[in-house]
XYZ file of C-alpha atoms in Angstrom:
760
model
C 1.606 36.678 25.377
C 1.423 40.287 26.403
C -2.388 41.279 26.242
C -1.346 44.880 27.316
C 0.605 45.426 24.126
C -1.831 47.578 21.795
C -0.497 45.871 18.790
C -1.238 42.488 20.124
C -1.827 39.933 17.197
C -5.853 39.837 16.585
C -6.024 37.305 13.439
C -5.808 33.706 13.416
C -5.074 31.446 10.366
C -7.285 28.494 11.115
C -7.085 24.667 9.587
C -10.493 23.167 9.339
C -10.932 19.664 10.758
C -12.491 18.799 7.282
C -11.517 15.582 5.089
C -11.775 17.424 1.870
C -8.942 17.652 -0.618
C -10.316 21.254 -1.658
C -10.054 22.470 1.633
C -5.989 22.730 1.507
C -5.567 25.783 2.713
C -6.055 27.632 6.372
C -8.742 30.398 6.961
C -8.620 34.065 8.629
C -10.658 34.241 11.661
C -10.722 37.615 13.775
C -9.568 36.888 17.433
C -12.239 38.540 20.102
C -10.711 40.320 22.824
C -11.519 38.341 25.529
C -10.107 35.312 23.731
C -6.687 36.766 22.857
C -4.827 35.280 26.107
C -5.778 31.992 25.276
C -4.981 32.007 21.239
C -1.725 30.799 20.126
C 0.006 27.914 17.309
C -1.708 24.538 18.127
C -4.614 25.804 19.913
C -8.071 23.925 19.313
C -10.999 26.491 18.574
C -14.327 26.563 17.530
C -15.361 28.582 14.139
C -18.133 29.143 11.871
C -18.079 27.992 8.509
C -20.885 28.592 5.861
C -24.091 27.657 7.846
C -21.851 25.433 10.729
C -19.905 25.124 13.305
C -16.492 23.578 12.694
C -13.631 22.518 14.822
C -10.465 24.150 13.707
C -6.720 24.644 14.823
C -4.901 27.829 15.031
C -1.577 27.667 12.816
C -0.391 31.015 12.762
C -1.484 34.748 14.192
C -0.808 37.835 13.129
C -2.152 41.829 13.555
C -3.199 41.927 9.938
C -5.323 39.892 6.971
C -5.577 40.655 3.554
C -9.022 40.043 3.312
C -11.343 42.980 3.998
C -12.559 43.051 7.741
C -15.912 42.486 7.049
C -15.594 39.142 5.698
C -13.679 37.887 8.617
C -15.996 35.861 10.808
C -14.956 35.790 14.877
C -13.620 32.553 16.679
C -16.600 31.353 18.627
C -14.671 29.802 21.337
C -11.408 27.950 22.398
C -12.178 24.102 23.074
C -8.268 23.465 24.098
C -6.164 25.969 24.986
C -3.076 23.887 25.376
C -1.740 23.362 21.632
C -2.089 19.545 20.175
C 0.718 20.835 17.921
C 3.823 23.126 17.261
C 4.902 25.021 14.117
C 7.168 22.162 13.484
C 4.571 20.008 13.241
C 2.554 21.920 11.190
C 5.262 21.825 8.274
C 4.987 18.369 8.566
C 1.092 18.564 8.183
C 1.432 20.365 5.158
C 4.212 18.260 3.720
C 2.231 15.113 4.553
C -1.119 16.448 2.954
C 0.915 17.523 -0.186
C 3.263 14.224 -0.752
C 0.560 11.632 -0.011
C -2.334 13.646 -1.638
C -4.366 13.798 1.273
C -7.180 16.207 3.110
C -5.373 18.521 5.527
C -7.973 17.557 8.303
C -7.224 13.794 7.727
C -3.341 14.383 8.484
C -4.129 16.360 11.678
C -6.338 13.741 12.655
C -2.874 11.550 13.121
C -1.733 14.068 15.755
C -5.023 14.336 17.846
C -5.084 12.448 21.133
C -6.561 9.213 20.676
C -10.313 8.452 21.559
C -11.242 11.970 20.321
C -13.610 10.642 17.634
C -11.632 12.869 15.007
C -13.598 16.090 16.139
C -12.652 16.464 19.800
C -9.673 18.137 21.476
C -7.666 16.767 23.937
C -9.630 18.088 26.974
C -13.034 16.728 25.098
C -12.133 13.444 24.504
C -14.837 10.586 24.366
C -12.707 8.983 27.038
C -13.536 9.566 30.562
C -10.858 10.059 32.810
C -10.718 8.597 36.203
C -9.557 10.722 39.355
C -9.165 9.788 42.975
C -9.178 11.859 46.013
C -5.827 12.583 47.652
C -5.837 14.190 51.466
C -2.934 16.397 52.675
C -2.052 18.124 55.500
C -2.252 22.046 55.902
C 0.602 21.743 58.232
C 0.676 26.076 58.742
C -2.676 26.111 59.913
C -2.458 22.954 61.823
C 0.646 24.522 63.833
C -1.749 27.746 64.333
C -4.840 25.331 65.976
C -2.762 22.392 67.664
C -3.068 23.978 70.661
C -6.832 25.140 70.762
C -7.971 21.740 69.682
C -8.021 18.622 72.003
C -7.185 15.666 69.679
C -7.294 13.435 72.723
C -10.807 13.283 72.576
C -10.799 13.034 68.766
C -8.177 9.907 68.300
C -9.424 8.983 64.624
C -8.536 12.719 63.628
C -5.223 12.651 65.729
C -4.344 9.415 63.969
C -4.956 10.880 60.433
C -2.680 14.167 61.244
C -0.072 11.847 62.763
C 0.077 9.613 59.627
C 0.006 12.577 56.917
C 2.812 14.244 58.923
C 4.795 10.844 58.566
C 3.484 10.223 54.937
C 2.512 13.062 53.242
C -0.024 13.250 50.692
C -1.962 9.968 50.291
C -5.359 8.873 48.579
C -8.384 9.122 51.048
C -8.894 5.074 50.600
C -5.658 4.314 51.474
C -5.639 6.964 54.601
C -9.112 5.326 55.823
C -7.670 2.072 55.676
C -4.115 2.485 56.957
C -5.483 4.733 59.986
C -8.997 2.744 60.427
C -10.921 5.816 60.288
C -13.945 7.177 58.597
C -15.307 9.686 56.247
C -16.784 11.774 59.028
C -12.929 12.219 60.423
C -11.793 13.290 57.493
C -14.561 15.425 57.135
C -14.488 17.245 60.391
C -10.899 18.095 59.982
C -11.790 19.658 56.449
C -14.092 22.089 57.659
C -11.026 23.178 60.293
C -9.317 23.467 57.313
C -6.512 21.485 58.780
C -6.709 19.125 55.574
C -7.193 19.515 52.194
C -8.600 17.320 49.140
C -7.319 17.496 45.703
C -8.821 15.673 42.870
C -5.577 13.552 40.723
C -5.862 11.582 37.753
C -5.615 8.311 38.156
C -3.448 6.272 35.982
C -3.833 3.329 33.698
C -0.528 2.593 33.725
C 0.326 0.307 30.754
C 3.960 -1.226 31.432
C 5.713 -4.653 30.511
C 7.262 -7.059 33.313
C 9.646 -8.948 30.524
C 12.486 -10.847 31.939
C 15.107 -11.465 29.131
C 17.243 -13.040 31.405
C 20.055 -10.097 31.337
C 21.712 -9.675 34.491
C 20.696 -6.151 35.403
C 24.234 -4.850 36.228
C 25.913 -6.136 32.916
C 27.391 -3.010 31.435
C 27.153 -2.905 27.605
C 30.998 -2.994 26.039
C 30.641 -1.867 22.410
C 32.929 -3.543 19.658
C 34.783 -1.155 17.535
C 32.030 -1.441 14.734
C 29.408 -0.613 17.459
C 31.940 2.324 18.652
C 32.682 3.653 15.206
C 28.701 3.978 14.450
C 28.266 5.697 17.868
C 31.189 8.298 17.389
C 29.506 9.292 14.162
C 25.910 9.479 15.243
C 27.418 11.604 18.520
C 29.015 14.025 16.550
C 26.203 14.716 14.272
C 24.303 15.292 17.752
C 26.833 17.699 18.855
C 26.594 19.726 15.750
C 22.684 19.460 16.112
C 22.192 19.396 12.464
C 19.892 16.983 10.649
C 21.355 13.666 9.084
C 20.257 10.081 8.295
C 22.028 6.706 9.224
C 21.779 3.196 8.214
C 23.147 0.778 10.518
C 23.298 -2.365 8.256
C 24.222 -5.229 11.075
C 23.857 -8.929 10.583
C 21.140 -10.317 13.235
C 22.541 -9.918 16.893
C 25.129 -7.127 15.869
C 23.988 -5.366 19.101
C 21.949 -2.769 16.899
C 19.764 -2.266 20.185
C 23.364 -1.357 22.083
C 24.018 1.694 19.421
C 20.562 3.000 20.220
C 20.523 2.779 23.977
C 24.211 4.654 23.697
C 22.847 7.379 21.279
C 20.003 7.834 23.431
C 22.100 8.614 26.740
C 23.958 11.251 24.524
C 20.649 12.565 23.308
C 19.012 12.759 27.096
C 22.762 14.171 28.357
C 21.649 17.269 25.708
C 18.397 17.475 27.870
C 16.372 16.414 24.812
C 14.101 13.569 24.070
C 13.936 10.101 21.778
C 11.637 8.191 19.668
C 12.257 4.402 19.397
C 10.392 2.873 16.815
C 9.451 -0.640 15.686
C 7.064 -2.129 13.304
C 5.581 -5.219 15.722
C 4.020 -4.927 18.899
C 5.322 -8.521 19.543
C 9.087 -6.668 19.593
C 8.372 -4.029 21.929
C 8.221 -6.202 25.479
C 12.230 -7.232 24.746
C 12.920 -3.487 23.609
C 11.266 -1.753 26.576
C 13.006 -4.226 28.869
C 16.218 -3.263 27.359
C 15.721 0.223 27.604
C 13.765 0.207 31.305
C 17.258 -1.511 32.577
C 19.441 1.396 31.025
C 16.706 4.631 31.644
C 14.294 3.354 34.215
C 10.749 5.295 34.605
C 11.867 7.742 31.721
C 10.727 5.363 29.591
C 7.177 4.403 28.220
C 5.350 2.325 25.129
C 2.757 3.552 22.810
C 1.009 1.204 20.511
C -2.241 -0.263 19.674
C -2.675 -2.862 21.833
C -3.119 -0.753 24.828
C -6.616 0.242 25.498
C -8.179 3.559 24.196
C -8.237 4.805 27.609
C -4.355 3.873 27.634
C -3.319 5.308 25.117
C -5.193 8.406 25.815
C -3.749 9.111 29.364
C -0.209 7.883 27.876
C -0.474 10.856 25.043
C -1.582 13.211 27.991
C 1.684 11.943 29.723
C 4.043 12.488 26.760
C 2.632 16.207 26.082
C 3.193 16.697 29.652
C 6.625 15.870 29.663
C 6.731 12.882 32.065
C 8.757 10.742 29.962
C 12.358 10.776 27.755
C 12.128 8.216 25.281
C 8.864 7.053 23.467
C 8.946 3.094 22.321
C 6.119 2.027 19.852
C 4.880 1.536 16.693
C 4.009 3.596 13.771
C 1.392 6.158 15.078
C 3.656 6.858 18.076
C 5.854 9.138 16.017
C 2.738 11.606 16.192
C 2.859 11.703 20.050
C 3.221 15.250 21.539
C 6.919 14.431 22.406
C 8.598 17.775 23.271
C 12.161 18.425 22.097
C 12.983 15.222 20.394
C 16.749 14.738 19.556
C 17.045 11.587 17.810
C 14.239 9.334 15.962
C 15.162 5.779 15.680
C 13.451 3.202 13.285
C 14.614 -0.325 14.116
C 13.883 -3.036 11.542
C 13.621 -0.176 9.490
C 12.658 -2.763 6.191
C 9.444 -3.955 7.749
C 6.209 -3.299 5.640
C 4.268 -2.755 9.012
C 5.935 0.820 8.944
C 3.446 1.654 6.292
C -0.189 3.080 6.926
C -2.935 0.890 4.960
C -5.584 2.897 5.518
C -6.514 6.636 5.148
C -3.776 8.751 5.218
C -1.212 5.857 3.679
C 2.189 7.195 5.239
C 5.505 5.753 5.311
C 6.600 6.085 9.061
C 10.293 6.185 7.634
C 9.550 9.077 5.007
C 7.586 11.075 7.958
C 10.472 10.339 10.256
C 12.669 11.879 7.670
C 10.940 14.922 7.240
C 10.572 15.758 10.793
C 14.185 15.298 11.503
C 14.829 17.624 8.285
C 12.374 20.121 10.451
C 13.667 19.702 13.793
C 17.447 19.524 12.678
C 18.365 15.924 14.150
C 19.650 12.937 13.373
C 17.550 9.819 12.092
C 18.874 6.075 12.566
C 17.463 3.601 10.434
C 18.712 0.053 11.541
C 18.203 -3.712 9.721
C 19.774 -6.966 8.821
C 17.968 -6.611 5.669
C 17.720 -3.019 4.625
C 14.724 -1.842 2.411
C 16.292 -1.552 -1.109
C 15.437 2.150 -1.057
C 16.956 2.844 1.778
C 20.272 1.083 1.279
C 20.698 2.777 -2.061
C 20.030 6.001 -0.978
C 22.754 5.292 2.124
C 25.340 4.653 -0.678
C 24.472 7.699 -3.001
C 22.925 10.716 -0.971
C 25.011 13.533 0.582
C 23.234 13.480 4.150
C 23.150 9.709 4.400
C 25.818 7.518 6.430
C 26.192 3.687 6.008
C 27.696 1.700 8.676
C 27.902 -2.007 8.352
C 28.347 -4.494 11.193
C 29.000 -7.923 9.995
C 29.618 -9.408 13.071
C 27.495 -10.726 16.171
C 27.736 -9.010 19.477
C 27.535 -11.393 21.915
C 28.109 -14.489 20.116
C 30.666 -16.843 18.541
C 28.590 -19.414 17.401
C 27.873 -20.348 13.765
C 24.405 -21.029 11.992
C 24.496 -24.087 10.254
C 21.920 -23.660 6.927
C 19.903 -26.443 5.311
C 17.177 -26.808 2.561
C 14.936 -29.356 2.233
C 13.671 -29.775 -1.462
C 10.102 -30.588 -1.222
C 9.795 -31.991 -4.886
C 11.792 -34.828 -3.361
C 9.330 -35.734 -0.817
C 7.084 -38.690 -1.094
C 3.750 -37.043 0.488
C 2.461 -40.435 0.343
C 5.018 -41.926 2.851
C 6.036 -38.509 4.624
C 4.460 -35.581 6.199
C 5.484 -32.851 3.794
C 4.322 -30.224 6.275
C 6.800 -31.310 9.111
C 9.472 -33.425 6.924
C 11.285 -36.348 8.433
C 14.681 -34.208 8.722
C 12.657 -31.245 10.217
C 10.991 -33.662 12.898
C 14.165 -35.438 13.931
C 16.005 -31.995 14.294
C 13.324 -31.182 16.182
C 13.631 -33.685 18.670
C 17.735 -33.569 19.008
C 17.250 -30.186 20.067
C 13.914 -30.716 22.463
C 16.188 -33.654 24.033
C 18.886 -31.338 25.025
C 16.475 -28.885 26.593
C 16.796 -26.385 23.841
C 14.313 -24.051 22.208
C 12.748 -24.405 18.894
C 11.299 -21.664 16.495
C 8.998 -22.815 13.709
C 8.093 -19.892 11.065
C 5.016 -20.623 8.797
C 3.457 -17.096 6.981
C -0.127 -18.354 6.802
C -2.768 -17.824 9.558
C -5.526 -20.279 10.242
C -5.867 -24.202 10.177
C -5.928 -24.511 6.411
C -6.227 -21.937 3.723
C -8.916 -23.277 1.566
C -11.710 -26.337 2.129
C -13.102 -28.058 -1.212
C -15.974 -30.342 -1.610
C -14.569 -33.949 -2.614
C -18.064 -34.550 -4.238
C -19.047 -31.764 -6.301
C -15.513 -29.578 -6.402
C -17.222 -26.900 -4.884
C -14.621 -24.317 -3.138
C -16.656 -22.196 -0.347
C -16.124 -18.382 -0.697
C -16.643 -15.268 0.866
C -19.483 -13.349 -0.584
C -18.134 -10.105 -0.095
C -14.672 -10.795 -1.767
C -15.029 -13.829 -4.199
C -12.204 -15.385 -2.329
C -11.611 -18.898 -1.154
C -12.256 -18.947 2.814
C -9.555 -20.213 5.254
C -10.874 -22.361 7.898
C -9.593 -21.984 11.636
C -9.866 -24.688 13.787
C -10.020 -22.929 17.076
C -13.190 -21.363 16.777
C -14.638 -23.876 14.281
C -15.403 -21.117 11.500
C -14.716 -20.450 7.906
C -13.108 -17.039 7.777
C -12.033 -14.529 5.336
C -8.810 -13.158 5.747
C -9.253 -9.829 3.364
C -12.888 -8.483 5.186
C -12.976 -10.678 8.404
C -16.556 -12.352 7.505
C -17.246 -15.496 9.454
C -19.277 -18.694 8.849
C -19.570 -21.871 11.066
C -17.819 -24.845 9.636
C -20.518 -27.772 9.410
C -18.530 -29.992 7.004
C -21.321 -29.678 4.783
C -21.204 -28.625 1.008
C -23.311 -25.512 0.969
C -23.346 -26.113 -2.770
C -24.324 -29.917 -2.951
C -25.029 -30.327 0.779
C -23.111 -33.623 1.120
C -20.968 -33.985 4.203
C -18.029 -34.161 2.161
C -15.789 -31.030 2.594
C -12.253 -31.662 3.157
C -9.497 -29.209 4.486
C -6.594 -28.631 1.735
C -3.667 -26.428 2.507
C -1.737 -25.848 5.744
C -1.695 -22.706 8.318
C -0.304 -22.199 11.464
C -3.226 -23.864 13.570
C -2.543 -27.157 11.625
C 1.248 -27.220 12.198
C 0.399 -26.389 15.858
C -1.751 -29.551 16.081
C 0.639 -31.565 14.485
C 3.691 -30.670 16.805
C 1.327 -30.718 19.971
C 0.348 -34.274 18.680
C 4.290 -35.378 18.253
C 5.685 -33.563 21.343
C 3.142 -34.134 23.955
C 5.167 -33.308 26.835
C 6.542 -29.797 25.452
C 5.201 -26.518 25.798
C 3.967 -25.401 22.278
C 3.246 -21.687 21.929
C 1.714 -20.020 18.719
C 2.047 -16.177 18.071
C -0.228 -14.923 15.476
C -2.761 -11.935 15.110
C -5.640 -14.155 15.969
C -4.274 -14.963 19.263
C -2.532 -11.609 20.124
C -5.440 -9.533 20.145
C -5.532 -9.704 23.720
C -3.540 -6.936 26.108
C 0.071 -7.780 26.959
C -0.428 -11.355 25.257
C 2.769 -10.915 23.122
C 4.569 -10.373 26.839
C 2.603 -13.508 28.081
C 3.711 -15.590 25.207
C 7.434 -14.886 25.252
C 7.996 -14.867 28.919
C 6.216 -18.738 28.546
C 8.748 -19.290 25.830
C 12.033 -17.821 27.441
C 11.043 -19.696 30.802
C 13.711 -22.442 31.663
C 13.282 -25.840 29.900
C 12.332 -27.049 25.958
C 9.775 -25.392 24.104
C 8.629 -24.816 20.872
C 7.141 -21.146 19.331
C 5.148 -21.504 16.142
C 4.714 -17.927 14.574
C 3.935 -15.811 11.443
C 6.194 -12.924 10.149
C 5.644 -11.292 13.718
C 8.436 -13.758 15.183
C 10.561 -13.231 12.322
C 12.356 -10.010 13.652
C 14.160 -8.942 16.917
C 13.778 -11.423 19.234
C 16.791 -12.465 21.090
C 16.602 -15.509 22.866
C 19.660 -17.350 23.730
C 18.808 -21.141 24.365
C 16.906 -21.066 20.629
C 18.942 -23.459 18.473
C 16.861 -24.403 15.859
C 14.659 -22.157 13.179
C 12.474 -24.288 11.002
C 11.006 -22.568 8.070
C 7.810 -24.695 6.858
C 7.149 -23.146 3.406
C 8.113 -19.497 2.184
C 6.717 -20.510 -1.790
C 3.355 -18.956 -1.468
C 5.238 -15.627 -1.629
C 7.287 -16.448 -4.881
C 3.900 -16.253 -7.285
C 2.404 -12.824 -5.789
C 2.324 -10.125 -8.412
C 4.421 -7.864 -7.087
C 8.035 -6.474 -8.057
C 8.888 -6.480 -4.206
C 8.625 -10.015 -3.915
C 11.968 -11.122 -3.905
C 12.968 -8.411 -1.746
C 10.002 -9.622 0.783
C 11.270 -13.614 0.662
C 14.972 -12.617 1.284
C 14.091 -10.450 4.270
C 11.845 -12.615 6.159
C 13.516 -15.847 5.534
C 16.757 -14.108 6.931
C 15.661 -12.450 9.767
C 13.753 -15.191 10.836
C 16.943 -17.540 10.737
C 18.711 -14.768 12.776
C 16.701 -16.083 15.655
C 18.835 -18.814 16.407
C 22.566 -19.129 17.430
C 21.957 -15.593 19.342
C 24.803 -16.616 22.192
C 26.873 -19.157 22.799
C 25.053 -22.345 21.414
C 25.261 -23.498 17.970
C 22.280 -22.644 15.853
C 20.854 -24.614 12.923
C 17.860 -23.428 10.175
C 15.999 -25.717 8.121
C 14.230 -23.913 4.982
C 11.577 -26.387 3.389
C 10.796 -25.053 -0.159
C 9.758 -26.315 -3.426
C 12.437 -23.653 -5.242
C 15.820 -24.553 -3.776
C 17.306 -23.333 -6.868
C 15.949 -19.616 -6.541
C 18.113 -16.975 -6.752
C 16.863 -15.622 -3.361
C 17.029 -18.883 -1.849
C 20.692 -19.207 -2.562
C 21.688 -15.705 -1.253
C 19.932 -16.479 1.759
C 22.126 -19.914 2.248
C 25.489 -17.325 1.534
C 24.175 -15.079 4.057
C 24.833 -12.589 1.139
C 23.106 -9.315 1.295
C 25.366 -7.500 -1.138
C 25.054 -10.044 -3.796
C 21.189 -9.745 -3.601
C 21.023 -6.163 -3.302
C 23.341 -5.692 -6.143
C 21.207 -8.235 -8.515
C 18.057 -6.466 -7.197
C 19.082 -2.929 -8.230
C 20.142 -4.113 -11.508
C 16.637 -5.279 -11.863
C 14.858 -2.303 -10.801
C 17.008 -0.068 -12.832
C 15.966 -1.709 -16.046
C 12.271 -1.972 -15.138
C 12.525 1.870 -13.585
C 11.177 0.876 -10.297
C 12.077 2.368 -7.037
C 14.649 3.799 -6.225
C 14.981 5.059 -9.773
C 10.932 6.142 -9.556
C 8.536 6.614 -7.328
C 5.346 4.743 -7.820
C 1.609 6.124 -6.911
C -1.127 3.339 -6.827
C -4.576 4.727 -8.041
C -7.316 2.573 -6.804
C -10.985 3.132 -7.478
C -13.392 0.787 -5.574
C -17.305 0.678 -5.324
C -20.025 -1.544 -5.166
C -21.410 -1.311 -8.608
C -18.585 -3.017 -11.304
C -19.706 -0.928 -13.952
C -19.569 2.674 -12.281
C -16.319 1.949 -11.168
C -14.854 0.806 -14.864
C -16.422 4.305 -15.810
C -14.576 6.199 -13.160
C -11.144 4.445 -13.822
C -11.598 4.799 -17.120
C -12.181 8.804 -17.177
C -9.392 8.905 -14.746
C -7.033 7.235 -17.027
C -7.947 9.427 -20.005
C -7.445 12.510 -17.805
C -4.214 11.206 -16.387
C -2.673 10.152 -19.830
C -3.762 14.018 -21.139
C -1.658 15.205 -17.936
C 1.266 13.135 -18.527
C 1.727 13.672 -22.424
C 2.136 17.003 -21.695
C 5.003 16.329 -18.897
C 8.561 15.220 -19.841
C 9.852 11.682 -20.125
C 10.134 11.086 -16.606
C 6.755 9.712 -16.162
C 4.733 6.820 -17.261
C 1.114 5.327 -16.619
C 0.323 1.831 -16.788
C -3.372 0.340 -16.544
C -6.085 0.426 -15.607
C -6.498 -2.881 -14.600
C -8.280 -4.792 -11.901
C -6.219 -4.932 -8.988
C -4.852 -8.484 -8.073
C -7.590 -8.642 -4.956
C -10.430 -7.296 -7.501
C -13.095 -7.548 -4.796
C -13.251 -7.015 -1.012
C -16.011 -6.551 1.166
C -17.899 -5.871 -1.466
C -15.888 -3.442 -3.146
C -14.522 -3.933 -6.512
C -11.223 -2.585 -7.337
C -9.826 -1.353 -10.488
C -5.913 0.635 -10.386
C -3.953 2.783 -12.148
C 0.103 2.973 -11.817
C 1.979 6.018 -12.245
C 6.021 5.906 -12.400
C 7.442 9.481 -11.780
C 10.763 10.972 -11.746
C 9.658 14.099 -10.031
C 7.070 13.029 -7.318
C 6.615 16.671 -5.854
C 5.717 18.131 -9.558
C 3.434 15.030 -10.321
C 1.325 15.189 -6.810
C 0.943 18.712 -7.275
C -0.538 18.413 -10.651
C -2.573 15.639 -9.724
C -4.236 16.658 -6.688
C -5.505 19.732 -8.299
C -7.051 17.176 -10.968
C -8.736 15.307 -8.178
C -10.238 18.431 -6.818
C -12.223 18.887 -9.888
C -12.757 15.295 -11.058
C -16.110 13.979 -11.562
C -17.073 10.776 -10.101
C -20.027 8.632 -9.228
C -20.745 9.681 -5.248
C -20.601 5.777 -3.996
C -16.919 5.368 -5.370
C -13.716 5.816 -3.589
C -10.510 7.260 -4.999
C -7.457 5.637 -2.741
C -4.045 7.238 -3.605
C -1.250 5.040 -2.193
C 2.068 6.652 -2.868
C 5.402 4.827 -2.927
C 3.136 1.577 -2.042
C 4.736 -1.318 -0.078
C 2.405 -3.833 -1.856
C 0.711 -3.633 -5.199
C -2.266 -5.858 -4.528
């Protein structure tokens, strides 16, 4: 900024860091003359607001304000002069605030560096950076003085100088260690100004070392389907315009090859790339592929990194140290400069939806960001989200590429179903049936690998007293406890509460508790007992909390030799391991009964994705599905590998019921610890909403109020209202204004979930 210009801008519009829906606009502040050089869009400042001091973010500067000058207060100080976001991100912030009906302050917090405790800036994070002293030689000074000092008498100093001439800048500890000198020798040279010391940030470098068995020099050869997709995407990159692509490719069709090819094009254009994935468990393999092509230009970003690692990685991304960011949903908000493409792999996955605070959908946020920046957005999946697929067919700026063949495999996959109704549980284990057991043994005997899928954590999903019939429940949620054998505790999967397991009934006191239902830990115990000399690994959220645990588990699994990997849905997608020749699905029937219109879609996606883990290369694959519902339409379409038929049937059903993509849903939940007050508030909100909807066109409808399917979670009672609308922007605008003046009990919370992926 030219501070000598007499017309220099002297007012700033500032967003305040306040999480209140009523604070939905920037406030004008005067820029003091001494702060003019440091104020620009995205800068963090401290400002007076009413009778207190608040943190704010500059969104615009101007040479005038519509307010009287006497009403405008001065910015107090600049907290961080390096912008935390730019004008494009400001437009995204505004859109997210309006679309998801959330306070500006809550949305802004998503873009701030991690560890800042919401009210802090990047330079005022609660995370303490580590710095290390580095020593370098002042060559000019040394050349001027070397004839005047006798280094023969100071051999330690001479060794230091000779080392620095050869090696250049080096850390002080390494210099002392390698030259066998001391701090006093360094201090002597410092006093003579022959050397200097600078402090550098010591990086906590989070990096995967994952060997997937691919030859490093192996060149990617694209088939015709892949070439067509790459050509279409590169054409849009050349045109520098926004466009969406859906790559609907069967499992193993080489979607990652396409991502790598278009990223090469983007980097050639001196731009950068976001590559998003829904699960942390998928990152090691994806990072390995990209690192082999792009080297140190690639980094990862996700919640399994420590707060300090994420903070430092955020700073490095802002400082343009990387060109490709691979991460989970939060990585879309990292300050990557000049992105040229956004890629969402496994775009159908519900993990792309944030479940707390600002309940954003990463796909929609990415689409809006692509629209703002004028760059392409790629969605990839073998089982696309129904809404994404429909849009790709119907909307003008959306192109669908189908890849019906696997990229590096000619092997077939044999699909089998075991009807659990026909199994006599008195003679046969209904968890690992005889047929599944024989199939596992056959593959292990061939030195192959097996994946067993069960979408249930813990050992048993409920416990019961066989004397009095009592089922121990979480006192905060009134839902049955799950038993976890590894920690010998009863655990609530909704609020996390734990109780020690004694085997005694808390109701009658008898030592008569029995374990019912099957979780992943019980399956692990059974397999370890049956296959004692085989490596049996487990991957679920209970075991992967430790940093890099995903990488460690997968590295053990891909090591040579027979092995079994048991997992929940985190193993259902993305894994590409050649020796996996059998996938066993224990039981997916529990999902059929959930009261959610998404259920058929979720079941189809989950079974298809986990089935795709076998037969990836040259070895034939088998899938065994154990179910009580073999006649269901979903299972039949899975067996035929017929996404198209499933999609057409699902679209027909949704059109009849006016569910997405033929409308948008807004799930409005009121929760609180006082059940009566929650009922009063939901009744009042429903009445006001009904009056508003009655005045609107027929494009809106309202369902409820009703108790939420999970009625009580962590002491909070929950009632909800469901709104269907065909004009989401109009409804949200009216509803946001209503919420600003809606009177509720102070202790109650209103949760607004726009485009929910679960209605539970």
